[in-house]
Amino acid sequence: MRLRGVLPRLTTAPLACWSCAGPVPAAEPFCPTCKAVQPPGQADHFRRLGFARIYDLDPKLVERRYFELQRRLHPDRFATRSPKERALSQAQATSLNEAYETLMDPLGRAVYLLRVSGIEVGGDGKTVADPALLMEAMEMREALAEARTPAEVDAVVARARAEADASRATISRAFASSDLASARTGTLRLTYLDKLVEDARARRLNVA
Ligand SMILES: [Zn+2]
């Protein structure tokens, strides 16, 4: 099944500034007219950091935009402002942090991009419906459970890391060609691979 063209349209209608009633473009943290800080609103994480809804983002650019906005929202800048402005700047900073953390994580970004495209990766409780994926997951779990030495655990980790790299490349290609079904499968795969690496790290401490 290939899902195409289901990306919802962005709401781009400007909102009215709470302070001067002037127009404020969606996701703009400050009023362009009176400079008052605005409520964070419903903008998605991409728009909040000035990106279109695409998977392949330059992490350096994500960081640069994040730090620039973070500076403008720093609590010191609002120390002498009204309680309302202090609260709004905090709400903006919270939304900004959430956007940054989501977009910087390849897995979190994939899950989120699918969600805003109307697809929940693990929402139906039957996440590993793909038999090949299920087999692979069980096999790698087994290899980890049977690993008795640090070297054996490391070998499982190395394999899971290599497969995770391959999954990220698959996800990137799938999103680039609007093949959301493949993006979802790749995201499910990356979910269990990331979890496996995490569990293997814990296991490494016990066999060392
Ligand atoms: Zn204003």
PDB file of C-alpha atoms and ligand atoms in Angstrom:
ATOM      1  CA  MET A   1       0.000   0.000   0.000  1.00  0.00           C
ATOM      2  CA  ARG A   2       1.412   3.345  -0.979  1.00  0.00           C
ATOM      3  CA  LEU A   3       0.029   6.438   0.678  1.00  0.00           C
ATOM      4  CA  ARG A   4       0.530   9.538  -1.348  1.00  0.00           C
ATOM      5  CA  GLY A   5      -0.294  13.169  -1.055  1.00  0.00           C
ATOM      6  CA  VAL A   6      -1.892  13.016   2.381  1.00  0.00           C
ATOM      7  CA  LEU A   7       0.225  15.778   3.910  1.00  0.00           C
ATOM      8  CA  PRO A   8      -2.345  18.181   5.365  1.00  0.00           C
ATOM      9  CA  ARG A   9      -2.185  21.812   4.363  1.00  0.00           C
ATOM     10  CA  LEU A  10      -0.558  24.135   6.820  1.00  0.00           C
ATOM     11  CA  THR A  11      -2.654  26.797   8.454  1.00  0.00           C
ATOM     12  CA  THR A  12      -0.953  29.982   7.419  1.00  0.00           C
ATOM     13  CA  ALA A  13      -3.622  32.534   8.316  1.00  0.00           C
ATOM     14  CA  PRO A  14      -2.118  35.265  10.514  1.00  0.00           C
ATOM     15  CA  LEU A  15      -3.401  35.600  14.071  1.00  0.00           C
ATOM     16  CA  ALA A  16      -4.195  38.839  15.897  1.00  0.00           C
ATOM     17  CA  CYS A  17      -1.650  40.100  18.455  1.00  0.00           C
ATOM     18  CA  TRP A  18      -3.104  40.031  22.001  1.00  0.00           C
ATOM     19  CA  SER A  19      -1.450  43.375  22.744  1.00  0.00           C
ATOM     20  CA  CYS A  20      -1.920  45.577  19.653  1.00  0.00           C
ATOM     21  CA  ALA A  21      -4.334  43.405  17.587  1.00  0.00           C
ATOM     22  CA  GLY A  22      -1.951  43.593  14.623  1.00  0.00           C
ATOM     23  CA  PRO A  23      -1.431  40.538  12.386  1.00  0.00           C
ATOM     24  CA  VAL A  24       1.058  37.908  13.594  1.00  0.00           C
ATOM     25  CA  PRO A  25       2.114  35.152  11.169  1.00  0.00           C
ATOM     26  CA  ALA A  26       1.473  31.639  12.529  1.00  0.00           C
ATOM     27  CA  ALA A  27       4.407  30.309  14.619  1.00  0.00           C
ATOM     28  CA  GLU A  28       5.996  33.769  14.895  1.00  0.00           C
ATOM     29  CA  PRO A  29       6.934  34.151  18.596  1.00  0.00           C
ATOM     30  CA  PHE A  30       6.872  37.972  18.563  1.00  0.00           C
ATOM     31  CA  CYS A  31       4.435  40.502  17.141  1.00  0.00           C
ATOM     32  CA  PRO A  32       6.118  42.212  14.166  1.00  0.00           C
ATOM     33  CA  THR A  33       4.337  45.486  15.067  1.00  0.00           C
ATOM     34  CA  CYS A  34       4.625  45.921  18.855  1.00  0.00           C
ATOM     35  CA  LYS A  35       7.233  43.162  19.539  1.00  0.00           C
ATOM     36  CA  ALA A  36       5.075  41.588  22.280  1.00  0.00           C
ATOM     37  CA  VAL A  37       5.701  37.876  22.846  1.00  0.00           C
ATOM     38  CA  GLN A  38       2.830  35.727  21.543  1.00  0.00           C
ATOM     39  CA  PRO A  39       1.236  32.438  22.733  1.00  0.00           C
ATOM     40  CA  PRO A  40       2.956  29.398  21.169  1.00  0.00           C
ATOM     41  CA  GLY A  41      -0.272  28.328  19.448  1.00  0.00           C
ATOM     42  CA  GLN A  42      -0.737  25.160  17.459  1.00  0.00           C
ATOM     43  CA  ALA A  43       2.154  25.465  15.007  1.00  0.00           C
ATOM     44  CA  ASP A  44       3.919  22.182  14.261  1.00  0.00           C
ATOM     45  CA  HIS A  45       7.525  21.580  15.297  1.00  0.00           C
ATOM     46  CA  PHE A  46       8.830  22.139  11.774  1.00  0.00           C
ATOM     47  CA  ARG A  47       7.164  25.482  11.310  1.00  0.00           C
ATOM     48  CA  ARG A  48       8.185  26.595  14.797  1.00  0.00           C
ATOM     49  CA  LEU A  49      11.819  26.312  13.733  1.00  0.00           C
ATOM     50  CA  GLY A  50      11.170  27.707  10.271  1.00  0.00           C
ATOM     51  CA  PHE A  51      11.226  24.474   8.275  1.00  0.00           C
ATOM     52  CA  ALA A  52       8.868  22.865   5.796  1.00  0.00           C
ATOM     53  CA  ARG A  53       7.579  19.415   6.699  1.00  0.00           C
ATOM     54  CA  ILE A  54      10.466  17.365   5.355  1.00  0.00           C
ATOM     55  CA  TYR A  55      12.500  14.551   6.891  1.00  0.00           C
ATOM     56  CA  ASP A  56      15.985  15.564   5.787  1.00  0.00           C
ATOM     57  CA  LEU A  57      16.953  18.538   7.910  1.00  0.00           C
ATOM     58  CA  ASP A  58      20.446  19.909   8.403  1.00  0.00           C
ATOM     59  CA  PRO A  59      21.080  19.397  12.160  1.00  0.00           C
ATOM     60  CA  LYS A  60      23.431  22.415  12.207  1.00  0.00           C
ATOM     61  CA  LEU A  61      20.674  24.622  10.833  1.00  0.00           C
ATOM     62  CA  VAL A  62      18.138  23.201  13.314  1.00  0.00           C
ATOM     63  CA  GLU A  63      20.585  24.030  16.104  1.00  0.00           C
ATOM     64  CA  ARG A  64      21.288  27.519  14.832  1.00  0.00           C
ATOM     65  CA  ARG A  65      17.584  28.413  14.641  1.00  0.00           C
ATOM     66  CA  TYR A  66      16.926  26.849  18.030  1.00  0.00           C
ATOM     67  CA  PHE A  67      19.666  28.796  19.806  1.00  0.00           C
ATOM     68  CA  GLU A  68      18.682  32.025  18.106  1.00  0.00           C
ATOM     69  CA  LEU A  69      15.068  31.707  19.283  1.00  0.00           C
ATOM     70  CA  GLN A  70      16.158  30.487  22.700  1.00  0.00           C
ATOM     71  CA  ARG A  71      18.236  33.640  23.154  1.00  0.00           C
ATOM     72  CA  ARG A  72      15.264  35.833  22.226  1.00  0.00           C
ATOM     73  CA  LEU A  73      13.078  33.947  24.728  1.00  0.00           C
ATOM     74  CA  HIS A  74      15.592  33.899  27.581  1.00  0.00           C
ATOM     75  CA  PRO A  75      13.939  34.577  31.003  1.00  0.00           C
ATOM     76  CA  ASP A  76      16.397  37.458  31.680  1.00  0.00           C
ATOM     77  CA  ARG A  77      14.816  39.394  28.836  1.00  0.00           C
ATOM     78  CA  PHE A  78      11.416  39.155  30.521  1.00  0.00           C
ATOM     79  CA  ALA A  79      12.451  39.752  34.129  1.00  0.00           C
ATOM     80  CA  THR A  80      10.909  43.241  34.202  1.00  0.00           C
ATOM     81  CA  ARG A  81       7.913  42.426  31.966  1.00  0.00           C
ATOM     82  CA  SER A  82       4.319  41.716  33.001  1.00  0.00           C
ATOM     83  CA  PRO A  83       3.371  38.299  34.461  1.00  0.00           C
ATOM     84  CA  LYS A  84       1.460  37.609  31.237  1.00  0.00           C
ATOM     85  CA  GLU A  85       4.546  38.184  29.077  1.00  0.00           C
ATOM     86  CA  ARG A  86       6.707  36.111  31.411  1.00  0.00           C
ATOM     87  CA  ALA A  87       4.221  33.232  31.217  1.00  0.00           C
ATOM     88  CA  LEU A  88       3.965  33.496  27.424  1.00  0.00           C
ATOM     89  CA  SER A  89       7.728  33.533  26.989  1.00  0.00           C
ATOM     90  CA  GLN A  90       7.977  30.415  29.156  1.00  0.00           C
ATOM     91  CA  ALA A  91       5.270  28.680  27.120  1.00  0.00           C
ATOM     92  CA  GLN A  92       7.134  29.619  23.935  1.00  0.00           C
ATOM     93  CA  ALA A  93      10.417  28.286  25.346  1.00  0.00           C
ATOM     94  CA  THR A  94       8.736  24.992  26.316  1.00  0.00           C
ATOM     95  CA  SER A  95       7.257  24.545  22.830  1.00  0.00           C
ATOM     96  CA  LEU A  96      10.608  25.472  21.305  1.00  0.00           C
ATOM     97  CA  ASN A  97      12.473  22.867  23.386  1.00  0.00           C
ATOM     98  CA  GLU A  98       9.959  20.209  22.425  1.00  0.00           C
ATOM     99  CA  ALA A  99      10.311  21.078  18.738  1.00  0.00           C
ATOM    100  CA  TYR A 100      14.101  21.031  18.959  1.00  0.00           C
ATOM    101  CA  GLU A 101      14.300  17.678  20.761  1.00  0.00           C
ATOM    102  CA  THR A 102      11.868  16.080  18.326  1.00  0.00           C
ATOM    103  CA  LEU A 103      13.535  17.373  15.170  1.00  0.00           C
ATOM    104  CA  MET A 104      17.080  16.549  16.296  1.00  0.00           C
ATOM    105  CA  ASP A 105      16.242  12.880  16.919  1.00  0.00           C
ATOM    106  CA  PRO A 106      16.004  10.856  13.657  1.00  0.00           C
ATOM    107  CA  LEU A 107      13.460   8.474  15.190  1.00  0.00           C
ATOM    108  CA  GLY A 108      11.418  11.166  16.944  1.00  0.00           C
ATOM    109  CA  ARG A 109      11.397  13.245  13.763  1.00  0.00           C
ATOM    110  CA  ALA A 110      10.134  10.296  11.680  1.00  0.00           C
ATOM    111  CA  VAL A 111       7.385   9.459  14.195  1.00  0.00           C
ATOM    112  CA  TYR A 112       6.343  13.110  14.335  1.00  0.00           C
ATOM    113  CA  LEU A 113       6.399  13.649  10.568  1.00  0.00           C
ATOM    114  CA  LEU A 114       4.209  10.572  10.137  1.00  0.00           C
ATOM    115  CA  ARG A 115       1.863  11.816  12.869  1.00  0.00           C
ATOM    116  CA  VAL A 116       1.337  15.221  11.257  1.00  0.00           C
ATOM    117  CA  SER A 117       0.728  13.285   8.025  1.00  0.00           C
ATOM    118  CA  GLY A 118      -2.098  11.375   9.731  1.00  0.00           C
ATOM    119  CA  ILE A 119      -0.206   8.134  10.460  1.00  0.00           C
ATOM    120  CA  GLU A 120       0.391   6.828  13.988  1.00  0.00           C
ATOM    121  CA  VAL A 121       3.408   4.514  14.002  1.00  0.00           C
ATOM    122  CA  GLY A 122       2.512   2.455  17.041  1.00  0.00           C
ATOM    123  CA  GLY A 123      -0.999   3.579  17.849  1.00  0.00           C
ATOM    124  CA  ASP A 124      -2.914   0.448  16.917  1.00  0.00           C
ATOM    125  CA  GLY A 125      -1.219  -2.024  19.297  1.00  0.00           C
ATOM    126  CA  LYS A 126      -0.315  -4.324  16.389  1.00  0.00           C
ATOM    127  CA  THR A 127       2.843  -2.529  15.427  1.00  0.00           C
ATOM    128  CA  VAL A 128       4.939  -5.366  14.004  1.00  0.00           C
ATOM    129  CA  ALA A 129       2.460  -6.571  11.412  1.00  0.00           C
ATOM    130  CA  ASP A 130       5.254  -7.030   8.890  1.00  0.00           C
ATOM    131  CA  PRO A 131       6.313 -10.735   9.212  1.00  0.00           C
ATOM    132  CA  ALA A 132       9.888 -10.084   7.997  1.00  0.00           C
ATOM    133  CA  LEU A 133      10.301  -7.302  10.533  1.00  0.00           C
ATOM    134  CA  LEU A 134       8.865  -9.470  13.313  1.00  0.00           C
ATOM    135  CA  MET A 135      11.269 -12.327  12.459  1.00  0.00           C
ATOM    136  CA  GLU A 136      14.254  -9.997  12.428  1.00  0.00           C
ATOM    137  CA  ALA A 137      13.259  -8.431  15.754  1.00  0.00           C
ATOM    138  CA  MET A 138      12.826 -11.836  17.427  1.00  0.00           C
ATOM    139  CA  GLU A 139      16.088 -13.129  16.036  1.00  0.00           C
ATOM    140  CA  MET A 140      18.089 -10.133  17.274  1.00  0.00           C
ATOM    141  CA  ARG A 141      16.400 -10.294  20.684  1.00  0.00           C
ATOM    142  CA  GLU A 142      17.429 -13.922  20.894  1.00  0.00           C
ATOM    143  CA  ALA A 143      21.034 -13.137  19.919  1.00  0.00           C
ATOM    144  CA  LEU A 144      21.151 -10.522  22.672  1.00  0.00           C
ATOM    145  CA  ALA A 145      19.604 -12.867  25.254  1.00  0.00           C
ATOM    146  CA  GLU A 146      22.172 -15.534  24.389  1.00  0.00           C
ATOM    147  CA  ALA A 147      25.186 -13.205  24.459  1.00  0.00           C
ATOM    148  CA  ARG A 148      27.369 -14.311  27.369  1.00  0.00           C
ATOM    149  CA  THR A 149      30.501 -12.180  26.985  1.00  0.00           C
ATOM    150  CA  PRO A 150      31.094  -8.450  26.431  1.00  0.00           C
ATOM    151  CA  ALA A 151      32.391  -9.263  22.939  1.00  0.00           C
ATOM    152  CA  GLU A 152      29.189 -11.125  22.083  1.00  0.00           C
ATOM    153  CA  VAL A 153      27.031  -8.236  23.318  1.00  0.00           C
ATOM    154  CA  ASP A 154      29.214  -5.788  21.363  1.00  0.00           C
ATOM    155  CA  ALA A 155      28.682  -7.848  18.216  1.00  0.00           C
ATOM    156  CA  VAL A 156      24.883  -7.597  18.607  1.00  0.00           C
ATOM    157  CA  VAL A 157      25.170  -3.854  19.257  1.00  0.00           C
ATOM    158  CA  ALA A 158      27.367  -3.369  16.175  1.00  0.00           C
ATOM    159  CA  ARG A 159      24.850  -5.229  14.023  1.00  0.00           C
ATOM    160  CA  ALA A 160      21.889  -3.294  15.463  1.00  0.00           C
ATOM    161  CA  ARG A 161      23.727   0.014  14.913  1.00  0.00           C
ATOM    162  CA  ALA A 162      24.510  -0.860  11.300  1.00  0.00           C
ATOM    163  CA  GLU A 163      20.875  -1.857  10.710  1.00  0.00           C
ATOM    164  CA  ALA A 164      19.710   1.368  12.392  1.00  0.00           C
ATOM    165  CA  ASP A 165      21.899   3.388   9.982  1.00  0.00           C
ATOM    166  CA  ALA A 166      20.350   1.499   7.079  1.00  0.00           C
ATOM    167  CA  SER A 167      16.858   2.171   8.480  1.00  0.00           C
ATOM    168  CA  ARG A 168      17.514   5.912   8.720  1.00  0.00           C
ATOM    169  CA  ALA A 169      18.589   5.902   5.065  1.00  0.00           C
ATOM    170  CA  THR A 170      15.442   3.950   4.106  1.00  0.00           C
ATOM    171  CA  ILE A 171      13.226   6.374   6.037  1.00  0.00           C
ATOM    172  CA  SER A 172      14.908   9.340   4.369  1.00  0.00           C
ATOM    173  CA  ARG A 173      14.362   7.899   0.868  1.00  0.00           C
ATOM    174  CA  ALA A 174      10.757   6.955   1.667  1.00  0.00           C
ATOM    175  CA  PHE A 175       9.859  10.446   2.879  1.00  0.00           C
ATOM    176  CA  ALA A 176      11.670  12.026  -0.080  1.00  0.00           C
ATOM    177  CA  SER A 177       9.440  10.047  -2.453  1.00  0.00           C
ATOM    178  CA  SER A 178       6.276  10.552  -0.317  1.00  0.00           C
ATOM    179  CA  ASP A 179       6.090   6.800   0.255  1.00  0.00           C
ATOM    180  CA  LEU A 180       4.604   7.036   3.730  1.00  0.00           C
ATOM    181  CA  ALA A 181       3.872   3.313   4.054  1.00  0.00           C
ATOM    182  CA  SER A 182       7.588   2.535   3.629  1.00  0.00           C
ATOM    183  CA  ALA A 183       8.461   5.415   5.942  1.00  0.00           C
ATOM    184  CA  ARG A 184       6.220   3.840   8.589  1.00  0.00           C
ATOM    185  CA  THR A 185       7.784   0.387   8.207  1.00  0.00           C
ATOM    186  CA  GLY A 186      11.276   1.903   8.381  1.00  0.00           C
ATOM    187  CA  THR A 187      10.264   3.877  11.476  1.00  0.00           C
ATOM    188  CA  LEU A 188       8.925   0.762  13.219  1.00  0.00           C
ATOM    189  CA  ARG A 189      12.202  -0.966  12.427  1.00  0.00           C
ATOM    190  CA  LEU A 190      14.255   1.940  13.788  1.00  0.00           C
ATOM    191  CA  THR A 191      12.077   1.973  16.935  1.00  0.00           C
ATOM    192  CA  TYR A 192      12.957  -1.584  17.859  1.00  0.00           C
ATOM    193  CA  LEU A 193      16.608  -1.234  16.772  1.00  0.00           C
ATOM    194  CA  ASP A 194      17.089   1.859  18.964  1.00  0.00           C
ATOM    195  CA  LYS A 195      15.449  -0.002  21.859  1.00  0.00           C
ATOM    196  CA  LEU A 196      17.658  -3.027  21.256  1.00  0.00           C
ATOM    197  CA  VAL A 197      20.823  -0.909  21.356  1.00  0.00           C
ATOM    198  CA  GLU A 198      19.596   0.669  24.599  1.00  0.00           C
ATOM    199  CA  ASP A 199      18.856  -2.751  26.172  1.00  0.00           C
ATOM    200  CA  ALA A 200      22.188  -4.084  24.969  1.00  0.00           C
ATOM    201  CA  ARG A 201      23.991  -1.239  26.738  1.00  0.00           C
ATOM    202  CA  ALA A 202      22.291  -2.239  30.001  1.00  0.00           C
ATOM    203  CA  ARG A 203      23.182  -5.881  29.382  1.00  0.00           C
ATOM    204  CA  ARG A 204      26.791  -4.943  28.646  1.00  0.00           C
ATOM    205  CA  LEU A 205      27.137  -3.721  32.242  1.00  0.00           C
ATOM    206  CA  ASN A 206      25.947  -7.104  33.567  1.00  0.00           C
ATOM    207  CA  VAL A 207      28.274  -9.309  31.498  1.00  0.00           C
ATOM    208  CA  ALA A 208      31.389  -7.132  31.860  1.00  0.00           C
TER     209      ALA A 208
HETATM  210 ZN    ZN B   1       1.406  43.547  18.653  1.00  0.00          ZN
END
